[in-house]
Amino acid sequence: MGDEVNEFEKKLSDFFSRPVICLSNGTAALQLGLQGIGIKQGDEVLVPSLTYAASFQAISAIGAKPIACDIDSENFLIDIHDAQKRITLNTKAVMPVHYTGGADNLDDIYYFAKKNKLRVIEDAAHAFGTVYNDRKIGSFGDVICFSFDGIKNITSGEGGCIVTDDVEVLQKARDARLLGIEKDTEKRYSGERSWDFDINFQGWRYHMSNIMAAIGIVQLSRFSEFAKKRQKFAKLYDSLLKNHSSIKIIPRDYNTVVPHIYVIRILGLRNRQHIEQSMLNKGIQIGYHYQPNHWTSFYKNTKTLPLPVTDSIANEILTLPLHPDLNESDIRFIVSELNKEFI
Ligand SMILES: *Cc1c(COP(=O)(O)O)cnc(C)c1O
């Protein structure tokens, strides 16, 4: 970690108009973000079950408890009325996930958090570049975490970052990513090394390497090109699918949302594996984002309130291909082949 990481952080800070700390991946960003706001053993964090395992693992990695919440059946984002019912004396934070890139309910989430005295740590891994109420996700709010994994809106091969104004979170994350070695970030950025140093807390080897940052810098410079394509393809999918009798699209405004994935809901779907295989035979890879976390052995909790919306939606969702190397005729081909599955 040195010059390239320093440079990538500066460029990201310009992008968000706020301080940024780069880390080895998005999961590390979530973990250090949680630790930065003081989440510890026994604390509870509200999080939608319909998310990548990383959101849950980042919470349990520090001994805290992820509390699986249900989602809104229209926008697939955390349902705060459901979340409200799961609050206990141990609840310390809420982690909204900007599923597919949308964050429609963010004002409500901040209102809910304020009312219940909770911190907000946004899992914005899907939402790099999304604009909410005329402001970029990350440019406002409490603690916002992004991923630069290979398939995200921009990539550094592997990487992630925290965006926040909270000086304590920033300083803790700077030290924690370099094994807790005090002020090692500052030394490395000025070309020095730390030989004599102090350690005040448990750290991790979660820094970003220069090689990853160098890739990230070039990707960031190409972001608007990638974003336009993702938005154009999602709009085209919407227009081709919106009148389909058994397919429901997730309503998102792709003039402001930069979609990471394109998810549809097929009402009454029971044979996803069959469709997956049949589409694969035509060269089209279908995905599934995600199997709910509360269905897994590690996070299953039979004593909690049920999650009826997540349980039914999770059986009916499919992810269609979406990335900048596609073109419009690919999208039309994918939809026409998908339509044949319904004959
Ligand atoms: C990708 C992703 C992460 C984690 O990012 P990594 O860089 O893969 O560690 C977290 N949450 C969600 C919703 C993601 O899609």
Short mmCIF file of C-alpha atoms and ligand atoms in Angstrom, two decimals:
data_model
loop_
_atom_site.label_atom_id
_atom_site.label_comp_id
_atom_site.label_asym_id
_atom_site.label_seq_id
_atom_site.Cartn_x
_atom_site.Cartn_y
_atom_site.Cartn_z
CA MET A 1 0.00 0.00 0.00
CA GLY A 2 1.41 3.37 -1.05
CA ASP A 3 1.12 6.00 -3.80
CA GLU A 4 -1.52 4.31 -5.97
CA VAL A 5 -3.86 3.71 -3.03
CA ASN A 6 -3.36 7.30 -1.87
CA GLU A 7 -4.20 8.47 -5.42
CA PHE A 8 -7.28 6.22 -5.72
CA GLU A 9 -8.55 7.48 -2.35
CA LYS A 10 -8.09 11.10 -3.51
CA LYS A 11 -9.96 10.45 -6.74
CA LEU A 12 -12.79 8.68 -4.90
CA SER A 13 -12.91 11.55 -2.39
CA ASP A 14 -13.39 13.95 -5.30
CA PHE A 15 -16.14 11.69 -6.68
CA PHE A 16 -18.03 11.64 -3.35
CA SER A 17 -16.85 15.04 -2.00
CA ARG A 18 -15.99 13.20 1.24
CA PRO A 19 -13.15 11.24 2.87
CA VAL A 20 -12.66 7.66 1.61
CA ILE A 21 -10.70 4.70 3.02
CA CYS A 22 -9.85 1.91 0.57
CA LEU A 23 -9.78 -1.68 1.79
CA SER A 24 -9.06 -5.16 0.48
CA ASN A 25 -12.74 -5.81 -0.36
CA GLY A 26 -16.30 -4.74 0.37
CA THR A 27 -16.76 -7.24 3.19
CA ALA A 28 -13.73 -5.77 4.99
CA ALA A 29 -15.24 -2.29 4.47
CA LEU A 30 -18.47 -3.40 6.16
CA GLN A 31 -16.60 -5.05 9.03
CA LEU A 32 -14.33 -2.07 9.72
CA GLY A 33 -17.26 0.31 9.26
CA LEU A 34 -19.19 -1.60 11.94
CA GLN A 35 -16.19 -1.65 14.25
CA GLY A 36 -15.61 2.04 13.62
CA ILE A 37 -19.05 2.96 14.92
CA GLY A 38 -18.42 0.82 18.00
CA ILE A 39 -20.44 -2.33 17.22
CA LYS A 40 -19.19 -5.13 19.44
CA GLN A 41 -19.90 -8.59 20.80
CA GLY A 42 -23.60 -9.08 21.57
CA ASP A 43 -24.86 -6.02 19.67
CA GLU A 44 -27.62 -6.53 17.11
CA VAL A 45 -27.67 -5.12 13.58
CA LEU A 46 -30.83 -5.05 11.46
CA VAL A 47 -30.18 -6.24 7.91
CA PRO A 48 -32.40 -7.54 5.09
CA SER A 49 -32.11 -11.31 4.65
CA LEU A 50 -32.13 -10.88 0.86
CA THR A 51 -28.48 -9.90 0.48
CA TYR A 52 -25.11 -11.41 -0.26
CA ALA A 53 -23.63 -13.49 2.59
CA ALA A 54 -21.00 -10.74 2.99
CA SER A 55 -23.43 -8.38 4.77
CA PHE A 56 -24.20 -11.05 7.40
CA GLN A 57 -20.63 -12.33 7.70
CA ALA A 58 -19.25 -8.81 8.30
CA ILE A 59 -21.63 -8.46 11.25
CA SER A 60 -20.97 -11.87 12.81
CA ALA A 61 -17.20 -11.54 12.21
CA ILE A 62 -17.03 -9.10 15.12
CA GLY A 63 -19.30 -11.12 17.39
CA ALA A 64 -22.41 -9.03 16.71
CA LYS A 65 -25.72 -10.55 15.67
CA PRO A 66 -27.25 -9.99 12.23
CA ILE A 67 -31.04 -9.69 12.65
CA ALA A 68 -32.64 -10.86 9.42
CA CYS A 69 -35.40 -8.47 8.31
CA ASP A 70 -38.08 -8.80 5.68
CA ILE A 71 -38.25 -6.72 2.50
CA ASP A 72 -40.84 -4.56 0.79
CA SER A 73 -42.54 -6.61 -1.95
CA GLU A 74 -42.39 -3.74 -4.47
CA ASN A 75 -38.85 -2.37 -4.20
CA PHE A 76 -37.10 -5.38 -2.55
CA LEU A 77 -35.46 -3.09 0.05
CA ILE A 78 -35.55 -3.55 3.85
CA ASP A 79 -39.08 -3.12 5.24
CA ILE A 80 -38.72 -0.72 8.16
CA HIS A 81 -42.09 -1.62 9.65
CA ASP A 82 -40.85 -5.20 9.87
CA ALA A 83 -37.45 -4.02 11.17
CA GLN A 84 -39.17 -1.97 13.88
CA LYS A 85 -40.71 -5.15 15.32
CA ARG A 86 -37.28 -6.74 15.67
CA ILE A 87 -35.70 -3.96 17.72
CA THR A 88 -34.45 -4.94 21.20
CA LEU A 89 -32.30 -3.22 23.83
CA ASN A 90 -29.26 -4.64 22.01
CA THR A 91 -30.08 -3.16 18.60
CA LYS A 92 -27.34 -0.67 17.70
CA ALA A 93 -27.42 -0.23 13.93
CA VAL A 94 -29.31 -0.83 10.72
CA MET A 95 -27.60 -1.97 7.51
CA PRO A 96 -29.78 -1.17 4.50
CA VAL A 97 -28.71 -2.97 1.31
CA HIS A 98 -29.21 -0.99 -1.92
CA TYR A 99 -30.38 -4.10 -3.75
CA THR A 100 -29.64 -4.03 -7.53
CA GLY A 101 -28.56 -0.36 -7.11
CA GLY A 102 -31.82 1.17 -5.83
CA ALA A 103 -32.15 3.06 -2.55
CA ASP A 104 -35.71 4.41 -2.79
CA ASN A 105 -36.38 4.28 0.96
CA LEU A 106 -33.22 5.96 2.26
CA ASP A 107 -34.92 9.02 3.78
CA ASP A 108 -37.29 6.70 5.66
CA ILE A 109 -34.36 4.62 6.88
CA TYR A 110 -32.54 7.66 8.28
CA TYR A 111 -35.75 8.82 9.94
CA PHE A 112 -36.29 5.33 11.41
CA ALA A 113 -32.66 5.23 12.63
CA LYS A 114 -32.88 8.65 14.27
CA LYS A 115 -36.13 7.78 16.00
CA ASN A 116 -34.63 4.56 17.39
CA LYS A 117 -31.14 5.99 18.08
CA LEU A 118 -29.43 3.61 15.65
CA ARG A 119 -26.35 4.14 13.49
CA VAL A 120 -26.71 3.49 9.74
CA ILE A 121 -24.14 1.52 7.80
CA GLU A 122 -25.18 1.35 4.16
CA ASP A 123 -24.22 -1.73 2.16
CA ALA A 124 -23.90 0.16 -1.12
CA ALA A 125 -22.01 -2.61 -2.93
CA HIS A 126 -24.66 -2.56 -5.70
CA ALA A 127 -25.08 1.20 -5.87
CA PHE A 128 -21.82 2.80 -6.97
CA GLY A 129 -22.87 5.88 -8.94
CA THR A 130 -26.58 5.77 -8.07
CA VAL A 131 -28.06 9.23 -7.44
CA TYR A 132 -30.71 9.65 -4.75
CA ASN A 133 -32.58 12.99 -4.40
CA ASP A 134 -29.95 14.67 -6.61
CA ARG A 135 -27.05 13.37 -4.49
CA LYS A 136 -24.73 10.44 -5.13
CA ILE A 137 -25.06 7.51 -2.76
CA GLY A 138 -22.02 7.85 -0.48
CA SER A 139 -21.91 11.66 -0.68
CA PHE A 140 -24.26 11.95 2.33
CA GLY A 141 -25.34 9.74 5.22
CA ASP A 142 -23.61 7.98 8.11
CA VAL A 143 -21.20 5.22 6.99
CA ILE A 144 -21.39 3.94 3.41
CA CYS A 145 -19.54 0.88 2.10
CA PHE A 146 -18.78 -0.04 -1.51
CA SER A 147 -17.24 -3.07 -3.21
CA PHE A 148 -14.88 -3.04 -6.20
CA ASP A 149 -15.17 -6.77 -6.79
CA GLY A 150 -14.72 -8.00 -10.37
CA ILE A 151 -18.41 -7.81 -11.30
CA LYS A 152 -19.42 -4.57 -9.55
CA ASN A 153 -20.14 -1.20 -11.24
CA ILE A 154 -16.42 -0.46 -11.13
CA THR A 155 -13.73 -2.94 -10.14
CA SER A 156 -10.19 -2.90 -8.80
CA GLY A 157 -9.99 -6.67 -9.33
CA GLU A 158 -10.78 -6.99 -5.66
CA GLY A 159 -11.38 -4.09 -3.30
CA GLY A 160 -13.77 -1.91 -1.38
CA CYS A 161 -14.06 1.36 0.48
CA ILE A 162 -15.71 3.21 3.35
CA VAL A 163 -17.07 6.72 2.77
CA THR A 164 -17.91 8.80 5.85
CA ASP A 165 -17.35 12.12 7.61
CA ASP A 166 -16.99 10.42 11.00
CA VAL A 167 -13.36 11.12 11.98
CA GLU A 168 -13.32 8.29 14.50
CA VAL A 169 -14.44 5.73 11.92
CA LEU A 170 -11.85 7.08 9.47
CA GLN A 171 -8.92 6.96 11.90
CA LYS A 172 -9.87 3.55 13.27
CA ALA A 173 -10.22 2.07 9.76
CA ARG A 174 -6.88 3.61 8.68
CA ASP A 175 -5.09 1.84 11.54
CA ALA A 176 -7.19 -1.33 11.61
CA ARG A 177 -6.48 -2.13 7.94
CA LEU A 178 -2.73 -2.26 8.66
CA LEU A 179 -2.82 -4.72 11.56
CA GLY A 180 -3.67 -1.98 14.07
CA ILE A 181 -0.25 -0.35 13.62
CA GLU A 182 -0.72 3.25 14.73
CA LYS A 183 -0.42 5.87 11.95
CA ASP A 184 1.04 3.36 9.45
CA THR A 185 -1.18 4.78 6.67
CA GLU A 186 0.33 8.24 7.12
CA LYS A 187 3.89 6.82 7.07
CA ARG A 188 3.31 4.72 3.94
CA TYR A 189 1.77 7.66 2.09
CA SER A 190 4.89 9.72 2.76
CA GLY A 191 7.14 6.90 1.55
CA GLU A 192 8.29 5.84 5.02
CA ARG A 193 7.88 2.63 6.97
CA SER A 194 6.98 2.06 10.61
CA TRP A 195 9.71 0.27 12.54
CA ASP A 196 8.90 1.56 16.01
CA PHE A 197 5.18 1.73 16.57
CA ASP A 198 2.37 1.26 18.99
CA ILE A 199 -0.74 -0.93 18.67
CA ASN A 200 -3.87 -0.04 20.58
CA PHE A 201 -6.39 -2.57 19.36
CA GLN A 202 -6.98 -5.70 17.27
CA GLY A 203 -6.31 -4.96 13.61
CA TRP A 204 -6.54 -6.88 10.33
CA ARG A 205 -4.60 -7.17 7.11
CA TYR A 206 -7.33 -5.44 5.10
CA HIS A 207 -5.41 -2.72 3.22
CA MET A 208 -5.73 -2.32 -0.54
CA SER A 209 -2.60 -3.06 -2.55
CA ASN A 210 -1.14 -0.61 -5.11
CA ILE A 211 -1.85 -3.05 -7.94
CA MET A 212 -5.56 -3.12 -7.11
CA ALA A 213 -5.69 0.66 -6.72
CA ALA A 214 -4.01 1.18 -10.10
CA ILE A 215 -6.80 -0.84 -11.74
CA GLY A 216 -9.42 1.06 -9.73
CA ILE A 217 -8.07 4.46 -10.86
CA VAL A 218 -8.50 3.56 -14.54
CA GLN A 219 -11.93 2.00 -13.93
CA LEU A 220 -13.10 5.13 -12.13
CA SER A 221 -12.04 7.28 -15.09
CA ARG A 222 -14.26 5.09 -17.31
CA PHE A 223 -17.21 5.00 -14.92
CA SER A 224 -19.64 7.17 -16.90
CA GLU A 225 -19.12 4.97 -19.97
CA PHE A 226 -19.94 1.83 -17.91
CA ALA A 227 -22.87 3.50 -16.13
CA LYS A 228 -24.52 4.63 -19.38
CA LYS A 229 -24.41 1.09 -20.75
CA ARG A 230 -25.81 -0.50 -17.59
CA GLN A 231 -28.62 2.07 -17.51
CA LYS A 232 -29.40 1.66 -21.21
CA PHE A 233 -29.55 -2.14 -20.97
CA ALA A 234 -31.74 -2.08 -17.84
CA LYS A 235 -34.14 0.35 -19.53
CA LEU A 236 -34.29 -1.92 -22.58
CA TYR A 237 -35.03 -4.97 -20.39
CA ASP A 238 -37.78 -2.96 -18.66
CA SER A 239 -39.40 -1.94 -21.93
CA LEU A 240 -39.31 -5.51 -23.30
CA LEU A 241 -40.60 -7.13 -20.11
CA LYS A 242 -42.98 -4.66 -18.51
CA ASN A 243 -46.14 -5.95 -20.21
CA HIS A 244 -45.36 -9.64 -19.69
CA SER A 245 -48.23 -11.43 -17.97
CA SER A 246 -46.15 -13.50 -15.52
CA ILE A 247 -43.00 -11.39 -15.13
CA LYS A 248 -42.77 -8.50 -12.68
CA ILE A 249 -39.95 -6.01 -13.03
CA ILE A 250 -38.54 -4.13 -10.04
CA PRO A 251 -39.52 -0.48 -10.54
CA ARG A 252 -36.30 1.58 -10.62
CA ASP A 253 -35.59 4.88 -12.33
CA TYR A 254 -32.56 4.08 -14.45
CA ASN A 255 -31.93 7.75 -15.14
CA THR A 256 -30.60 7.94 -11.57
CA VAL A 257 -30.00 4.30 -10.54
CA VAL A 258 -26.85 2.64 -11.89
CA PRO A 259 -27.86 -1.03 -11.77
CA HIS A 260 -25.37 -3.67 -10.67
CA ILE A 261 -27.71 -6.56 -11.48
CA TYR A 262 -31.03 -6.89 -13.33
CA VAL A 263 -33.50 -8.99 -11.34
CA ILE A 264 -36.99 -10.05 -12.40
CA ARG A 265 -39.71 -11.82 -10.47
CA ILE A 266 -41.59 -14.63 -12.19
CA LEU A 267 -44.91 -15.07 -10.44
CA GLY A 268 -45.49 -18.65 -9.32
CA LEU A 269 -42.02 -19.77 -10.47
CA ARG A 270 -41.18 -23.26 -9.20
CA ASN A 271 -38.72 -24.53 -11.79
CA ARG A 272 -35.90 -21.99 -11.69
CA GLN A 273 -33.26 -24.70 -12.12
CA HIS A 274 -34.99 -25.92 -15.26
CA ILE A 275 -35.05 -22.41 -16.78
CA GLU A 276 -31.44 -21.90 -15.70
CA GLN A 277 -30.31 -25.05 -17.49
CA SER A 278 -32.40 -24.45 -20.56
CA MET A 279 -31.10 -20.87 -20.93
CA LEU A 280 -27.54 -22.06 -20.32
CA ASN A 281 -27.96 -24.49 -23.22
CA LYS A 282 -28.54 -21.41 -25.40
CA GLY A 283 -25.43 -19.73 -24.01
CA ILE A 284 -27.23 -17.46 -21.55
CA GLN A 285 -26.18 -17.50 -17.90
CA ILE A 286 -29.00 -16.84 -15.45
CA GLY A 287 -28.28 -15.96 -11.82
CA TYR A 288 -30.10 -15.95 -8.48
CA HIS A 289 -29.49 -13.05 -6.07
CA TYR A 290 -29.84 -14.21 -3.41
CA GLN A 291 -30.72 -17.24 -1.39
CA PRO A 292 -31.90 -15.51 1.82
CA ASN A 293 -29.36 -15.65 4.63
CA HIS A 294 -31.93 -16.86 7.16
CA TRP A 295 -32.26 -20.07 5.10
CA THR A 296 -28.62 -21.03 5.79
CA SER A 297 -27.60 -23.31 8.68
CA PHE A 298 -25.41 -20.68 10.33
CA TYR A 299 -27.97 -17.86 10.34
CA LYS A 300 -31.17 -19.87 10.70
CA ASN A 301 -33.15 -18.85 13.81
CA THR A 302 -36.39 -20.70 14.47
CA LYS A 303 -37.32 -18.37 17.33
CA THR A 304 -37.65 -15.21 15.25
CA LEU A 305 -40.70 -13.72 13.57
CA PRO A 306 -41.25 -15.12 10.06
CA LEU A 307 -40.10 -13.33 6.89
CA PRO A 308 -43.04 -14.07 4.55
CA VAL A 309 -42.19 -11.65 1.73
CA THR A 310 -38.57 -12.77 1.48
CA ASP A 311 -39.61 -16.44 1.70
CA SER A 312 -41.99 -16.16 -1.25
CA ILE A 313 -39.97 -13.75 -3.41
CA ALA A 314 -36.75 -15.72 -3.09
CA ASN A 315 -38.33 -18.65 -4.95
CA GLU A 316 -39.43 -16.39 -7.81
CA ILE A 317 -36.41 -14.24 -8.65
CA LEU A 318 -34.05 -14.57 -11.58
CA THR A 319 -31.09 -12.40 -12.56
CA LEU A 320 -30.59 -11.70 -16.26
CA PRO A 321 -27.14 -10.87 -17.72
CA LEU A 322 -26.09 -7.22 -17.28
CA HIS A 323 -22.59 -5.91 -17.93
CA PRO A 324 -20.91 -3.33 -20.18
CA ASP A 325 -19.68 -5.87 -22.76
CA LEU A 326 -23.25 -6.71 -23.87
CA ASN A 327 -25.06 -4.88 -26.66
CA GLU A 328 -28.73 -4.20 -27.39
CA SER A 329 -29.15 -7.20 -29.67
CA ASP A 330 -27.85 -9.45 -26.87
CA ILE A 331 -30.57 -8.09 -24.57
CA ARG A 332 -33.26 -8.68 -27.23
CA PHE A 333 -31.95 -12.22 -27.80
CA ILE A 334 -31.98 -12.96 -24.04
CA VAL A 335 -35.57 -11.74 -23.69
CA SER A 336 -36.83 -13.63 -26.72
CA GLU A 337 -35.19 -16.85 -25.50
CA LEU A 338 -36.64 -16.25 -22.02
CA ASN A 339 -40.10 -15.78 -23.54
CA LYS A 340 -39.84 -19.23 -25.14
CA GLU A 341 -39.62 -20.70 -21.63
CA PHE A 342 -43.23 -19.63 -21.11
CA ILE A 343 -44.77 -21.27 -24.17
C1 LIG B 1 -20.29 -7.72 -3.42
C2 LIG B 1 -21.09 -7.48 -2.21
C3 LIG B 1 -20.53 -7.32 -0.93
C4 LIG B 1 -19.09 -7.59 -0.58
O1 LIG B 1 -18.14 -7.12 -1.38
P1 LIG B 1 -16.80 -7.96 -1.64
O2 LIG B 1 -15.92 -6.94 -2.30
O3 LIG B 1 -17.15 -9.11 -2.52
O4 LIG B 1 -16.26 -8.38 -0.31
C5 LIG B 1 -21.35 -6.99 0.13
N1 LIG B 1 -22.67 -6.86 -0.03
C6 LIG B 1 -23.26 -7.02 -1.23
C7 LIG B 1 -24.74 -6.85 -1.32
C8 LIG B 1 -22.51 -7.36 -2.35
O5 LIG B 1 -23.11 -7.56 -3.52
#
